[in-house]
Short mmCIF file of C-alpha atoms and ligand atoms in Angstrom, two decimals:
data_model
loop_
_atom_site.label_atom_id
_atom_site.label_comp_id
_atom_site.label_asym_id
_atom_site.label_seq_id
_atom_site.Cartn_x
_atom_site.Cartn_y
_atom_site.Cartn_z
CA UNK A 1 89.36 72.99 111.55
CA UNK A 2 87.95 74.99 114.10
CA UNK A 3 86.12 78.19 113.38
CA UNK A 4 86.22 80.34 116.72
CA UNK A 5 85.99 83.84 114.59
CA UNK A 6 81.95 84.79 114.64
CA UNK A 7 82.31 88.33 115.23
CA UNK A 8 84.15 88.65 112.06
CA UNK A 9 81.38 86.84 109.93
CA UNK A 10 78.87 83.38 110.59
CA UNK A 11 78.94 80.35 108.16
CA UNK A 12 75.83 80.20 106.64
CA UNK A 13 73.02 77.70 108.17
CA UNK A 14 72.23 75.00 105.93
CA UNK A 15 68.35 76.36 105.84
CA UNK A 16 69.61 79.49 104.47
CA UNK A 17 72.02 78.32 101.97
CA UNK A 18 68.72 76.30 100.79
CA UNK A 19 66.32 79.02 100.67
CA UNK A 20 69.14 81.59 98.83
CA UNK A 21 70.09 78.80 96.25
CA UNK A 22 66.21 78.40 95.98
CA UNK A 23 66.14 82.47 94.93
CA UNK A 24 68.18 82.31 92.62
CA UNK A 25 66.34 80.87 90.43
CA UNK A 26 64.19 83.32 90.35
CA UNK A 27 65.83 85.79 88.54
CA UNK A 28 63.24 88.15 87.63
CA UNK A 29 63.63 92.07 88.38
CA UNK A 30 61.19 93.49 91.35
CA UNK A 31 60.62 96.31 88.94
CA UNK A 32 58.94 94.70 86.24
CA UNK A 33 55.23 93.99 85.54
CA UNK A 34 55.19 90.81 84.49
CA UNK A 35 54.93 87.69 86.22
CA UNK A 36 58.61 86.93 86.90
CA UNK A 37 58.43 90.40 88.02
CA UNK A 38 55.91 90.10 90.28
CA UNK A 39 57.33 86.90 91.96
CA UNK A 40 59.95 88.82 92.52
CA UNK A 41 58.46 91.40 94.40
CA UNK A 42 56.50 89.04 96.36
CA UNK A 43 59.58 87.44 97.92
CA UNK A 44 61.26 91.32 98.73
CA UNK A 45 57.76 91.83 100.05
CA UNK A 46 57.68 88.41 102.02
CA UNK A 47 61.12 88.92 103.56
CA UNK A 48 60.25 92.94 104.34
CA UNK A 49 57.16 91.50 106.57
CA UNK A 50 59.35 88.33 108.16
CA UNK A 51 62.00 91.21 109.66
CA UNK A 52 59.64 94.25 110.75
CA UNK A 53 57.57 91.09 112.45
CA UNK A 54 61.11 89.81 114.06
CA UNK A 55 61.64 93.29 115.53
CA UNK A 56 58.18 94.17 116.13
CA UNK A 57 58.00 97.05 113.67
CA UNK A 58 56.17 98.30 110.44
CA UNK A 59 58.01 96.93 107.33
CA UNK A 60 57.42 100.49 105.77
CA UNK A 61 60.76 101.07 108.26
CA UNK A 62 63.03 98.94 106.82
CA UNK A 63 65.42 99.39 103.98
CA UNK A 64 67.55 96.95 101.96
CA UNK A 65 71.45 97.59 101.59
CA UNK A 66 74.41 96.12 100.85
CA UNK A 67 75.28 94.87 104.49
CA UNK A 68 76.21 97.18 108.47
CA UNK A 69 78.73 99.70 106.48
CA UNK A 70 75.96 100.80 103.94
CA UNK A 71 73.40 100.88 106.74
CA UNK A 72 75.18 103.34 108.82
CA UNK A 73 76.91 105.20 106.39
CA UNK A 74 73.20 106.16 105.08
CA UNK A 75 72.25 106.95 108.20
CA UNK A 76 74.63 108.98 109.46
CA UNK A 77 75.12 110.74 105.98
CA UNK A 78 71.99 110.62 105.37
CA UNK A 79 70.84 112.22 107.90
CA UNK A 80 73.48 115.21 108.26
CA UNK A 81 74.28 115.92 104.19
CA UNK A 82 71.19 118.28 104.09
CA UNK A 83 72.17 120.08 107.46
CA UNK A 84 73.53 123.73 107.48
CA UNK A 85 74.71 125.68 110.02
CA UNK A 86 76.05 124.76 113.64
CA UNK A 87 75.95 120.52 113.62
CA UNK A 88 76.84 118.24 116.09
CA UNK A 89 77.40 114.74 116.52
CA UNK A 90 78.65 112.17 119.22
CA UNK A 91 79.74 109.02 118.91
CA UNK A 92 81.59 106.50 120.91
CA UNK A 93 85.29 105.90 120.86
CA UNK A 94 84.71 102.05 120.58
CA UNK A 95 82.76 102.18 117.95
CA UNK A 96 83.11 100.22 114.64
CA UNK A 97 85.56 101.82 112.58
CA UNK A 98 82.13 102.26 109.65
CA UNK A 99 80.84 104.77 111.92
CA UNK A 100 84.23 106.24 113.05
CA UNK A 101 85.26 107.03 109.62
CA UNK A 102 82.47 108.04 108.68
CA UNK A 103 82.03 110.55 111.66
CA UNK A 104 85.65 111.65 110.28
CA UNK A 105 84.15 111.99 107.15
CA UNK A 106 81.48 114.36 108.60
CA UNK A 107 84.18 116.52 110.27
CA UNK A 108 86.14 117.26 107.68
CA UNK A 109 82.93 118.87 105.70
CA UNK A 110 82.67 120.90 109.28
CA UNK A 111 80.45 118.65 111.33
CA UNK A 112 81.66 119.00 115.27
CA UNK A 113 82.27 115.60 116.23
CA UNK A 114 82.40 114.65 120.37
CA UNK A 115 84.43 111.14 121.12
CA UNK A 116 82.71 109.48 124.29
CA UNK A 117 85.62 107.63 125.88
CA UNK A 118 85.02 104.36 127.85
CA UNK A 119 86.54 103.09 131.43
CA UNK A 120 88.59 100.24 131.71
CA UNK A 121 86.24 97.43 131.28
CA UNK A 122 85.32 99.58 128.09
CA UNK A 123 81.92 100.51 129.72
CA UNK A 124 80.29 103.58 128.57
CA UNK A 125 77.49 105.14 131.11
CA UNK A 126 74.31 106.85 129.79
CA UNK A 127 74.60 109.82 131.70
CA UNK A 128 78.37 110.70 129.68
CA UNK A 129 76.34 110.63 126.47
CA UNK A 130 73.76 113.25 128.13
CA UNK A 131 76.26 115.52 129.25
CA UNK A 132 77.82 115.83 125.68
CA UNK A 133 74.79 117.29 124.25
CA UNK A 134 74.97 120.36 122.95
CA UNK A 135 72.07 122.37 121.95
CA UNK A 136 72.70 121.50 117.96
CA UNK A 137 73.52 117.97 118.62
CA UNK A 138 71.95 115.97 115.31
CA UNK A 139 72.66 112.28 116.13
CA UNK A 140 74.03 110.38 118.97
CA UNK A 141 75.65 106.98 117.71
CA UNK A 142 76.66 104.65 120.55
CA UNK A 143 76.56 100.36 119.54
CA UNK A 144 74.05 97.75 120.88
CA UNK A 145 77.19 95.29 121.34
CA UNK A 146 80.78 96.12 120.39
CA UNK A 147 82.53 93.47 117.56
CA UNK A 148 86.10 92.96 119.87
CA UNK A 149 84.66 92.82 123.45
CA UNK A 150 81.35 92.11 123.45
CA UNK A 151 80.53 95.05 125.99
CA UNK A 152 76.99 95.38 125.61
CA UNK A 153 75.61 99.13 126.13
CA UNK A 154 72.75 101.23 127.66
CA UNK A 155 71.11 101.29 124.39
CA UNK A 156 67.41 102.23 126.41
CA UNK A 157 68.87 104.78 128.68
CA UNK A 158 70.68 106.43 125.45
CA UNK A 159 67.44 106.09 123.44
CA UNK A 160 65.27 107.51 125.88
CA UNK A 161 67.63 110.66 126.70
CA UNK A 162 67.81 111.74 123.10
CA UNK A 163 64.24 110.59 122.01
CA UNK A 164 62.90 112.97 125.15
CA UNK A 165 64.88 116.06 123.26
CA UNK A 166 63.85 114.68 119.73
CA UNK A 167 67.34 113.77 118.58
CA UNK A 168 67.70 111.20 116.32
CA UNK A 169 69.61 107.79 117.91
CA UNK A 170 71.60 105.90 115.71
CA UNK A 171 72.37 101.98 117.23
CA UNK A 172 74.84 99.64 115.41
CA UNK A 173 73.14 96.08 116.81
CA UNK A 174 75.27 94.49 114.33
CA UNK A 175 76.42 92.13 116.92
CA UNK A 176 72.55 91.88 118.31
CA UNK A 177 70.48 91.43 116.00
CA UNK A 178 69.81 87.70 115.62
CA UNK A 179 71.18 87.06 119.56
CA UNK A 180 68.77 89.19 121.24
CA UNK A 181 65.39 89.81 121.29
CA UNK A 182 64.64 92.94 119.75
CA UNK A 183 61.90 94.70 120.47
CA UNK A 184 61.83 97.81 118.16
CA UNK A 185 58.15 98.65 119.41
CA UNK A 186 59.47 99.24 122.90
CA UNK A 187 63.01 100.11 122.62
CA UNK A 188 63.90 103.92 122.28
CA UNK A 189 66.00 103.37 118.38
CA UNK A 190 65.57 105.85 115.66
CA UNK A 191 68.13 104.30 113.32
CA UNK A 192 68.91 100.71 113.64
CA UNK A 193 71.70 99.02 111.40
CA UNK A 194 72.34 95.52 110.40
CA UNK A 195 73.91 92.84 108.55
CA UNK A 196 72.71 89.03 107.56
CA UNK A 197 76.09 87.36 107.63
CA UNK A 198 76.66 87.96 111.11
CA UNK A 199 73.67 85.92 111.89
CA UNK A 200 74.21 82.94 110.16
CA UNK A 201 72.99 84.97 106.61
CA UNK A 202 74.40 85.24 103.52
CA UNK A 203 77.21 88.35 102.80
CA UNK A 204 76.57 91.50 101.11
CA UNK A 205 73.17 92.40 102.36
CA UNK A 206 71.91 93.72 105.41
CA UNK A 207 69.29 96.30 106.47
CA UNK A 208 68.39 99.80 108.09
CA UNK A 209 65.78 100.37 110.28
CA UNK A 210 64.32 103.91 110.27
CA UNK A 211 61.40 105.38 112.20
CA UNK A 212 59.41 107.46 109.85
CA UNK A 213 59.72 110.44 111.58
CA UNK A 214 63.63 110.46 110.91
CA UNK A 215 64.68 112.37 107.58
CA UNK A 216 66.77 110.48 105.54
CA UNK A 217 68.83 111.92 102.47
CA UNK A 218 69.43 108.67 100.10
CA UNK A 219 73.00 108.37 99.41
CA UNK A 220 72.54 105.65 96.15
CA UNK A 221 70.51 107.48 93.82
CA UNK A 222 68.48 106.00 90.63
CA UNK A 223 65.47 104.01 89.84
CA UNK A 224 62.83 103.91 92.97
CA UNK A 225 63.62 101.20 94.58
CA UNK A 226 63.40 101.09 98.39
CA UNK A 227 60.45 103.50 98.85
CA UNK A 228 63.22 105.57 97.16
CA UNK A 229 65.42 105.33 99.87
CA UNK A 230 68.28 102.94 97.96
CA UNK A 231 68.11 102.84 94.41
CA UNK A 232 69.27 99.84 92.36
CA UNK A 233 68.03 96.33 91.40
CA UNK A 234 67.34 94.29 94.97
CA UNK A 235 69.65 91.79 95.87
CA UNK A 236 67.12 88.94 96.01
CA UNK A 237 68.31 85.98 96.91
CA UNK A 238 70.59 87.82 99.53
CA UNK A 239 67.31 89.78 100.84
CA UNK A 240 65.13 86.12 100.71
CA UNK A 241 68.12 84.64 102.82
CA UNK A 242 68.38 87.43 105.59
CA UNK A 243 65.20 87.16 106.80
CA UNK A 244 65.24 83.53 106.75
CA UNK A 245 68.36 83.48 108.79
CA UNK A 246 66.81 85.99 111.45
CA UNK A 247 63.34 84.12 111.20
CA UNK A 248 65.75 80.89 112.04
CA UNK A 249 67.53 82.78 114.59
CA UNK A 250 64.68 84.13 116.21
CA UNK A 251 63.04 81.05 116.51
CA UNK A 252 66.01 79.40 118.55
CA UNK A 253 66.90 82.35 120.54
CA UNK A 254 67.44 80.96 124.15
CA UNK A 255 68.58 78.15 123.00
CA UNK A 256 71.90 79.47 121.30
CA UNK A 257 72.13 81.85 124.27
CA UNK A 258 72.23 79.13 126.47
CA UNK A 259 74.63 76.96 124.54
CA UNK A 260 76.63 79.63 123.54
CA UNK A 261 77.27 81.01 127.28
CA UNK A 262 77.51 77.44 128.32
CA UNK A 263 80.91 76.91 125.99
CA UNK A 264 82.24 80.67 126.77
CA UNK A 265 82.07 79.87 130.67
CA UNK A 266 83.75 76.63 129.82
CA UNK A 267 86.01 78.47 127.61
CA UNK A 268 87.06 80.99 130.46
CA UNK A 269 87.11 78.91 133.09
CA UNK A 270 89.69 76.29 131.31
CA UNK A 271 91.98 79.44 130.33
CA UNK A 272 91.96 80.98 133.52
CA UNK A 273 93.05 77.41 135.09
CA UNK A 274 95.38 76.38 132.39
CA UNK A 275 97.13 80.00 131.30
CA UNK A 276 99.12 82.13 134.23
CA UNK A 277 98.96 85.59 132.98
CA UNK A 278 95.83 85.75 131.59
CA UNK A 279 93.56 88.66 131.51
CA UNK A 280 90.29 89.64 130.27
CA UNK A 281 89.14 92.55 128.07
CA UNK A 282 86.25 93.77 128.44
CA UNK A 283 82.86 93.88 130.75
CA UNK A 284 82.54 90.62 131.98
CA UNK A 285 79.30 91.23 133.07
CA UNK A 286 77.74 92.78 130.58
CA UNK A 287 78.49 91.19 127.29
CA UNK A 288 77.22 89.13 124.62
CA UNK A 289 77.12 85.36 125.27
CA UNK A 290 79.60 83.96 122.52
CA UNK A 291 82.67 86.64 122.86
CA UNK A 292 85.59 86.68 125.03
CA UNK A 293 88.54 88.88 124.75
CA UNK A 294 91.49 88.08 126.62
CA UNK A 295 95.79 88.72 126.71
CA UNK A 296 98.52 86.54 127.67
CA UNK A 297 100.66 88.81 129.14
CA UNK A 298 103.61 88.79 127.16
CA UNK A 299 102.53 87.01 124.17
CA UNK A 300 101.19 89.59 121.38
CA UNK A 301 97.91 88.63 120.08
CA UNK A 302 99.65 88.27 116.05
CA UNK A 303 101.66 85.25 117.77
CA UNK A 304 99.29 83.78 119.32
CA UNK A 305 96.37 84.18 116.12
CA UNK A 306 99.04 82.76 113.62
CA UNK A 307 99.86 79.61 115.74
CA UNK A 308 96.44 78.85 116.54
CA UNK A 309 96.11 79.18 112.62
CA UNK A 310 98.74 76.43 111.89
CA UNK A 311 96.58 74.24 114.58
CA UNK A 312 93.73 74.77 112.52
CA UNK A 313 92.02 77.30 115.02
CA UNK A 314 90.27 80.05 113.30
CA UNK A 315 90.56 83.25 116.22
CA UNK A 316 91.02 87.19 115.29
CA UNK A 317 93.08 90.08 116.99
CA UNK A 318 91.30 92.72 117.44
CA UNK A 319 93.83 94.94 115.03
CA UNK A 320 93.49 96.09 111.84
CA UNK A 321 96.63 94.64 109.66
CA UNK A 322 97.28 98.00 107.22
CA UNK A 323 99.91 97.29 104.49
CA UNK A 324 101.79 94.33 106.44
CA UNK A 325 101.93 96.86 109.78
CA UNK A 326 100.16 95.89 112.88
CA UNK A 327 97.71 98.39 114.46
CA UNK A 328 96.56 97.81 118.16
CA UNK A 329 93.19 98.09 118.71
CA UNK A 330 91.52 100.98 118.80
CA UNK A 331 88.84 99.74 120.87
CA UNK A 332 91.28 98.26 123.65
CA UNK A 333 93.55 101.24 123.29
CA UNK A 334 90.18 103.32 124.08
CA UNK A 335 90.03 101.11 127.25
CA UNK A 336 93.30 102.75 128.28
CA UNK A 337 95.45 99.59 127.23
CA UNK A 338 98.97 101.01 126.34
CA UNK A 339 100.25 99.57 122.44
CA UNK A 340 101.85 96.74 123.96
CA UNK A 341 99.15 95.38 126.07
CA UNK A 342 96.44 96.44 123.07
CA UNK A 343 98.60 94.35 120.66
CA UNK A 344 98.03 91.19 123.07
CA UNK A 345 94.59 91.03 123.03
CA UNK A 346 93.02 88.16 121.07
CA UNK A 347 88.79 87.49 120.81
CA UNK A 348 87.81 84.26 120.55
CA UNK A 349 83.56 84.37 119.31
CA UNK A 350 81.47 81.43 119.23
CA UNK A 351 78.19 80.47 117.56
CA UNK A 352 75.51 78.20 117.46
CA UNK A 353 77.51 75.85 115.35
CA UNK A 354 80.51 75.56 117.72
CA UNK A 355 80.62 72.47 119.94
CA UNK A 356 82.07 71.12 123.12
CA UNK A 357 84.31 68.93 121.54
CA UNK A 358 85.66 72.68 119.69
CA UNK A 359 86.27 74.19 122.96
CA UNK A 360 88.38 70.92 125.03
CA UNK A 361 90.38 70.88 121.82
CA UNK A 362 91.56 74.66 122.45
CA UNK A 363 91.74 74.11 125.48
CA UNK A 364 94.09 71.10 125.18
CA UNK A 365 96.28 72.89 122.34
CA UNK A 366 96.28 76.49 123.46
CA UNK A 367 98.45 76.11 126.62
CA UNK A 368 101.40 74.33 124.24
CA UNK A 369 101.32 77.01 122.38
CA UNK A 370 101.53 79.46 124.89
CA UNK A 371 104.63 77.61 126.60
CA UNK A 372 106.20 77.34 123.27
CA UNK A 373 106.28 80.90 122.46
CA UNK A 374 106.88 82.22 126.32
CA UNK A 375 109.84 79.75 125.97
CA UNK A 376 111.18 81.19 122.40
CA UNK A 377 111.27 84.28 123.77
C1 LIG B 1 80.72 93.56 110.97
C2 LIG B 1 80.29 94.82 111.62
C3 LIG B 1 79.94 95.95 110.86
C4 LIG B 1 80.06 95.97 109.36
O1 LIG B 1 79.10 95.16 108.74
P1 LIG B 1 79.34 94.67 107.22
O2 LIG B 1 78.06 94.02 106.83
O3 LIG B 1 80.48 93.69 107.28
O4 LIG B 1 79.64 95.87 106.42
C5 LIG B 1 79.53 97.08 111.53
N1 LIG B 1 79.44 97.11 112.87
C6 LIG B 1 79.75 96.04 113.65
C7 LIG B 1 79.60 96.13 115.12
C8 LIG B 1 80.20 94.88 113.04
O5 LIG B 1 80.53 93.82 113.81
#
């Protein structure tokens, strides 16, 4: 089996799967006073530090949830439930669908929402975000790296525009965090969302980065956990593996950058000599290492996924499958793609666990396939 789907979630690394098995064990509650208690704590405490030190940040800034969707619901709701009068937000078109729902959600309780569209390589320039402001714009939301194409985006530029007029910026670096070096004491973030099990963590927890000087209504209310911020009993082994995963990720940055590109140039360059018709999605020059995003042009993407599947190759289309009906993309059909081309578009995303061996065998199977069904049809 070959698991080519890292966008969509990361096996956990062995170290982590130790160190959350480890936790477990220790099954006291944070909030009590005795000693299982207070090992508790200690460990929430110890993995708060390990984090803010990874992105350079006081830990006072960084709040526990339940994984990305929880982190950027709370921000964005959190940040315009209180709000009255005129409100404005903008958001890109390619973003993930947590923060496009939930900007629908803000609409439809009378928030004016602006949808920054992208060009054709789903680029998004920093100067279209400045010219949406509007004198009662509240947030501007625009992703460190988007899930289907890897496009990475002028997160600085962005930051710096709306930190100079004191607007809060919201950055999904769900895709980043754990790949990049992040550098939270330089870059221009207010609001900063996250999630372990795309890094090699374990699922259901993540985090939110907030600078203090961004209001924050808490959306989970109860005991005082979280500085108040999140209330409920912390997830601890969860929280204990996180920052052991980004400690572990930090610590081989480079190196996974470098092996990662290495197999997605080798990935590209066998597809491009192997498959006439091929074409890529996305910013090829400006993009996360592992993530490529391609169609065979006249294969759709379901096809192609589902016999990769019965070769045991784990890929994703970048659709949404809603009851048993196929939706194209909305990020590709933001890139201008019509529904037929959208629905061809397949990402392959690689991690630190994937090997060369991985990529020659998709290489070797994947043009079959593609003759097969080209000749069915
Ligand atoms: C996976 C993902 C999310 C959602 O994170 P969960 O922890 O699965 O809720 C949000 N944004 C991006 C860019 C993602 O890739």
């Amino acid at each position: 089996m070959i698991y080519f789907d890292n966008n969509s979630t990361t096996p956990m690394a062995p170290e982590v799967a130790a160190a959350v098995f480890e936790a477990s064990a220790r099954f006291g509650n944070a909030s009590s006073v005795h000693g299982y208690g207070r090992e508790a704590r200690r460990l929430i405490n110890e993995s708060r530090e390990t984090i803010a030190r990874c992105l350079k940040v006081n830990e006072a800034t960084i709040t526990f949830t339940s994984g990305g969707t929880e982190s950027l619901n709370a921000a964005m709701l959190g940040v315009f439930l209180p709000l009255q009068g005129p409100r404005h937000l903008i958001v890109s078109r390619v973003e993930h669908s947590a923060v496009l729902k939930t900007a629908e959600f803000l609409e439809s309780l009378g928030v004016e929402v602006s949808y920054l569209g992208v060009d054709a390589e789903g680029r998004l320039e920093a100067d279209a975000v400045e010219a949406a402001l509007k004198p009662h714009t509240k947030m501007i939301a625009v992703m460190f790296a988007n899930n289907e194409t890897g496009n990475l985006y002028p997160v600085k530029r962005i930051g710096e525009s709306a930190r100079g007029r004191g607007i809060p910026y919201l950055c999904d670096a769900v895709q980043a965090v754990g790949r990049f070096e992040i550098d939270l004491s330089l870059l221009p973030i207010d609001l900063l969302a996250a999630s372990a099990h795309k890094f090699h963590g374990p699922k259901g927890v993540g985090f939110l980065y907030g600078r203090k000087e961004v209001e924050l209504t808490p959306l989970i209310h109860g005991g005082r956990q979280e500085r108040g911020h999140r209330a409920g009993t912390e997830n601890l082994p969860g929280i204990v593996g996180m920052a052991k995963a980004l400690e572990l990720a930090q610590g081989r940055l480079f190196e996974d950058l470098r092996k990662v590109s290495r197999l997605r140039d080798r990935l590209q360059a066998g597809l491009l000599e192997k498959i006439p018709g091929i074409e890529w999605n996305g910013d090829v020059e400006h993009r996360v290492a592992g993530t490529l995003n391609f169609r065979v042009t006249g294969v759709s993407g379901e096809t192609l996924l589902m016999n990769l599947d019965m070769a045991g190759i784990a890929v994703s289309v970048g659709a949404a499958c809603d009851s048993g009906s196929l939706e194209p993309s909305h990020v590709l059909l933001a890139m201008g793609l019509d529904e037929e081309r959208a629905l061809e578009g397949v990402r392959v995303s690689l991690s630190r666990y994937n090997t060369e061996a991985e990529v020659e065998e998709f290489l070797r199977v994947f043009p079959g396939l593609v003759s097969k069904i080209r000749a069915a049809a």
